[in-house]
């Protein structure tokens, strides 16, 4: 007997028919003798519907004033889900009980709409499990010290599930989603993309931060901090496939690096086209210019991703960075109106038609020449690299957006990710 | 400055446009210097939508097993409403904060789907009012001693509002609804029906229990118990009518009987066609037959309204009662299969084409001949009376359903309810 946490996304909970299937799947695990905790998301579309109502009443773009009330409203989506799933499980003949975040309680800080979990009291849940009940807990939400409802931000139910698994010291946390695991890259772009049977926690963290949408990044951070065995698998397999088969499906996020003797050098290719590149040309090269430029950007609440400063020529340098495309106009305005005049720089140029492509793999730590292989593969396709940035287990390049698919396919092949042995 | 509780029904909260109008109305009262507590219902249709989802998953008619989960689900409708109204008030430039039943807290017993309020802690709400905030509290729900969410049953938001007004010792509780007050009878049947400017608590209680749908009966009971000044008024008047005019509109439920020197003998005519009449013919007239018949009916969870036993002839009597039409078939089956054979009665006959018409008025206590006036008026229209039942301040008759409108109009005229002086 093991203690297992299941998490189901909004699509899996999207209709009563689908909720019935979730109940049958959970019932299968319970009947196999496992203690079950289930964390479902809101029914698909529900959170958007609720926030759209709120937006109609608060047309101001400044939503922080209403943040407490937004959480009050948005938290109801998951509350409905847990009640419905509990009824579906009882209709299957099992004992089940649902709890909201505040009932557990899941304590968070007071940062409405993006709260962080601080502690989980598992006493009530454990008592129910010991009494033979399946426990269903709302994802996405908690309660702060003053008894206000808080939410964890979009995708927060992943984090809730991992946090509950950590608090309960669960044997495994299974994230059921609409893909059947973590792939070497997006199969819609590279048909040869393969599902990874395992991926290291660090690689998963890079993949999540680089644009892979399989898991919310904070849930991966949480899993790493508490070493929660985490598996991503499909909720679209028939609910009645043998439990042994299901328990081995999907992708397991691991913490033991030597678990796979034949660790691939590169595990996956991530990409996104959410960014825009901005270059300040002809900046006088003196100490503090990075701070003068990026400090002003940060003060405007704009996140910067890749940052690059070229060597200087004749006392002048060019300073480039990327921001989210939504922040592009705002950043350009800020630089042109304030930063460039103050710095005495020449001008600002921007490019919104870029993308970022990254290779990720813990094998890069011990293998030389990985970046060189990447650059050669891109070069052979005639793709010009605009920016490069590296970390211990990833290398990212910024290129023309139009080459994105070509680059991903070339890199996928160059690192042999279509070969079964790479897993 | 007064402390005022406003309650808004689901129709008033039915869209963001209507919620904005509610906010403007509440803002008007707050700007006039009043401390405001608002109890809104769920947006119209929302509770039905949620319960329909639950029903799809639990096709069994036996819903008591899922009652805790039904409350978990249904309570979210009001939670969304309070959040939205709080945002709308903040958009109007006012300070507002929303609370669920458990946050106040409003403590109830554990009778899921029909819980009763036990206590309300007003400390948090009072602190907010003193800090200049408008407080918005979910109707319809509370929390039991074990921290479970409970609901008060359909129309429970009226009760929540009155209970909050009682706990806060509010100066007045205003129930905004889709009619503009309590009428002498339903204006759709009698165009001459007049709005009552005041009605005594006891009359309101009878009207509510006899089929007037203006106020939920438990909210009237609550108002009576704590002597909460209660006003029913329209939410469809323009929000910007002068506050003095609005404060005098609708119908005030009063507790001082001598308030109106010219108290009418009869204040209103109530009616319903929800009942069916059942008669057990030829029952051996011995002690205990009422219990034998009605005990079996009560054991089957069927509510009985009017009960009537005729004098016996030759050791046999006929025993009649009314039940809700939804319970008619079930009751007939029960009597035919079990009760009649056990009693040695002759047979059971039923009639679903009946209605009950009642006259209500505290003046009946001190005026003789009121019932006689009623019977004469009906007789003059050729309407045959099938059953009669009386209490201190009401007289009800059961008649053929087809005569209902005719009877109501005749009685409305016979008691002079179309005359202004009757108010």
PDB file of N, CA and C in Angstrom, chain A residues 64 67 71 108-117 140 150-154 216 218 301:
ATOM      1  N   UNK A  64      -4.417  45.221  -9.048  1.00  0.00           N
ATOM      2  CA  UNK A  64      -3.901  44.851  -7.727  1.00  0.00           C
ATOM      3  C   UNK A  64      -4.846  45.277  -6.604  1.00  0.00           C
ATOM      4  N   UNK A  67      -7.208  42.541  -6.057  1.00  0.00           N
ATOM      5  CA  UNK A  67      -6.600  41.204  -6.078  1.00  0.00           C
ATOM      6  C   UNK A  67      -7.239  40.270  -5.052  1.00  0.00           C
ATOM      7  N   UNK A  71      -9.230  36.689  -6.059  1.00  0.00           N
ATOM      8  CA  UNK A  71      -8.962  35.364  -5.489  1.00  0.00           C
ATOM      9  C   UNK A  71     -10.230  34.754  -4.902  1.00  0.00           C
ATOM     10  N   UNK A 108      -0.764  30.099   3.132  1.00  0.00           N
ATOM     11  CA  UNK A 108       0.078  30.804   2.161  1.00  0.00           C
ATOM     12  C   UNK A 108       0.422  32.183   2.702  1.00  0.00           C
ATOM     13  N   UNK A 109       1.281  32.888   1.978  1.00  0.00           N
ATOM     14  CA  UNK A 109       1.466  34.301   2.285  1.00  0.00           C
ATOM     15  C   UNK A 109       0.249  35.063   1.744  1.00  0.00           C
ATOM     16  N   UNK A 110       0.263  36.392   1.826  1.00  0.00           N
ATOM     17  CA  UNK A 110      -0.910  37.184   1.432  1.00  0.00           C
ATOM     18  C   UNK A 110      -0.767  37.805   0.055  1.00  0.00           C
ATOM     19  N   UNK A 111       0.118  37.287  -0.771  1.00  0.00           N
ATOM     20  CA  UNK A 111       0.305  37.849  -2.112  1.00  0.00           C
ATOM     21  C   UNK A 111      -0.806  37.351  -3.022  1.00  0.00           C
ATOM     22  N   UNK A 112      -1.951  38.036  -2.946  1.00  0.00           N
ATOM     23  CA  UNK A 112      -3.122  37.625  -3.729  1.00  0.00           C
ATOM     24  C   UNK A 112      -2.775  37.428  -5.201  1.00  0.00           C
ATOM     25  N   UNK A 113      -3.379  36.464  -5.808  1.00  0.00           N
ATOM     26  CA  UNK A 113      -3.241  36.061  -7.224  1.00  0.00           C
ATOM     27  C   UNK A 113      -1.887  35.419  -7.535  1.00  0.00           C
ATOM     28  N   UNK A 114      -0.926  35.468  -6.611  1.00  0.00           N
ATOM     29  CA  UNK A 114       0.350  34.783  -6.837  1.00  0.00           C
ATOM     30  C   UNK A 114       0.963  34.386  -5.491  1.00  0.00           C
ATOM     31  N   UNK A 115       0.101  33.869  -4.616  1.00  0.00           N
ATOM     32  CA  UNK A 115       0.550  33.519  -3.265  1.00  0.00           C
ATOM     33  C   UNK A 115       1.486  32.320  -3.292  1.00  0.00           C
ATOM     34  N   UNK A 116       2.289  32.193  -2.244  1.00  0.00           N
ATOM     35  CA  UNK A 116       3.183  31.046  -2.106  1.00  0.00           C
ATOM     36  C   UNK A 116       2.795  30.236  -0.875  1.00  0.00           C
ATOM     37  N   UNK A 117       2.824  28.926  -1.052  1.00  0.00           N
ATOM     38  CA  UNK A 117       2.465  28.024   0.047  1.00  0.00           C
ATOM     39  C   UNK A 117       3.527  28.084   1.128  1.00  0.00           C
ATOM     40  N   UNK A 140      -4.668  25.202  -6.428  1.00  0.00           N
ATOM     41  CA  UNK A 140      -4.645  26.601  -6.837  1.00  0.00           C
ATOM     42  C   UNK A 140      -4.835  27.586  -5.703  1.00  0.00           C
ATOM     43  N   UNK A 150      -6.554  32.926  -0.788  1.00  0.00           N
ATOM     44  CA  UNK A 150      -5.503  33.326  -1.723  1.00  0.00           C
ATOM     45  C   UNK A 150      -5.430  32.307  -2.854  1.00  0.00           C
ATOM     46  N   UNK A 151      -4.933  32.740  -4.013  1.00  0.00           N
ATOM     47  CA  UNK A 151      -4.662  31.766  -5.072  1.00  0.00           C
ATOM     48  C   UNK A 151      -3.197  31.854  -5.479  1.00  0.00           C
ATOM     49  N   UNK A 152      -2.734  30.775  -6.111  1.00  0.00           N
ATOM     50  CA  UNK A 152      -1.306  30.610  -6.380  1.00  0.00           C
ATOM     51  C   UNK A 152      -0.919  31.079  -7.770  1.00  0.00           C
ATOM     52  N   UNK A 153      -1.870  31.600  -8.546  1.00  0.00           N
ATOM     53  CA  UNK A 153      -1.563  31.992  -9.915  1.00  0.00           C
ATOM     54  C   UNK A 153      -1.824  30.855 -10.878  1.00  0.00           C
ATOM     55  N   UNK A 154      -1.860  31.197 -12.159  1.00  0.00           N
ATOM     56  CA  UNK A 154      -2.182  30.243 -13.203  1.00  0.00           C
ATOM     57  C   UNK A 154      -1.319  28.972 -13.108  1.00  0.00           C
ATOM     58  N   UNK A 216       3.939  23.532 -14.496  1.00  0.00           N
ATOM     59  CA  UNK A 216       4.197  24.879 -14.022  1.00  0.00           C
ATOM     60  C   UNK A 216       5.532  24.897 -13.287  1.00  0.00           C
ATOM     61  N   UNK A 218       6.843  26.506 -10.857  1.00  0.00           N
ATOM     62  CA  UNK A 218       6.928  26.489  -9.387  1.00  0.00           C
ATOM     63  C   UNK A 218       6.667  25.108  -8.819  1.00  0.00           C
ATOM     64  N   UNK A 301       8.616  47.440 -13.762  1.00  0.00           N
ATOM     65  CA  UNK A 301       8.020  46.118 -13.575  1.00  0.00           C
ATOM     66  C   UNK A 301       8.077  45.238 -14.826  1.00  0.00           C
TER      67      UNK A 301
END
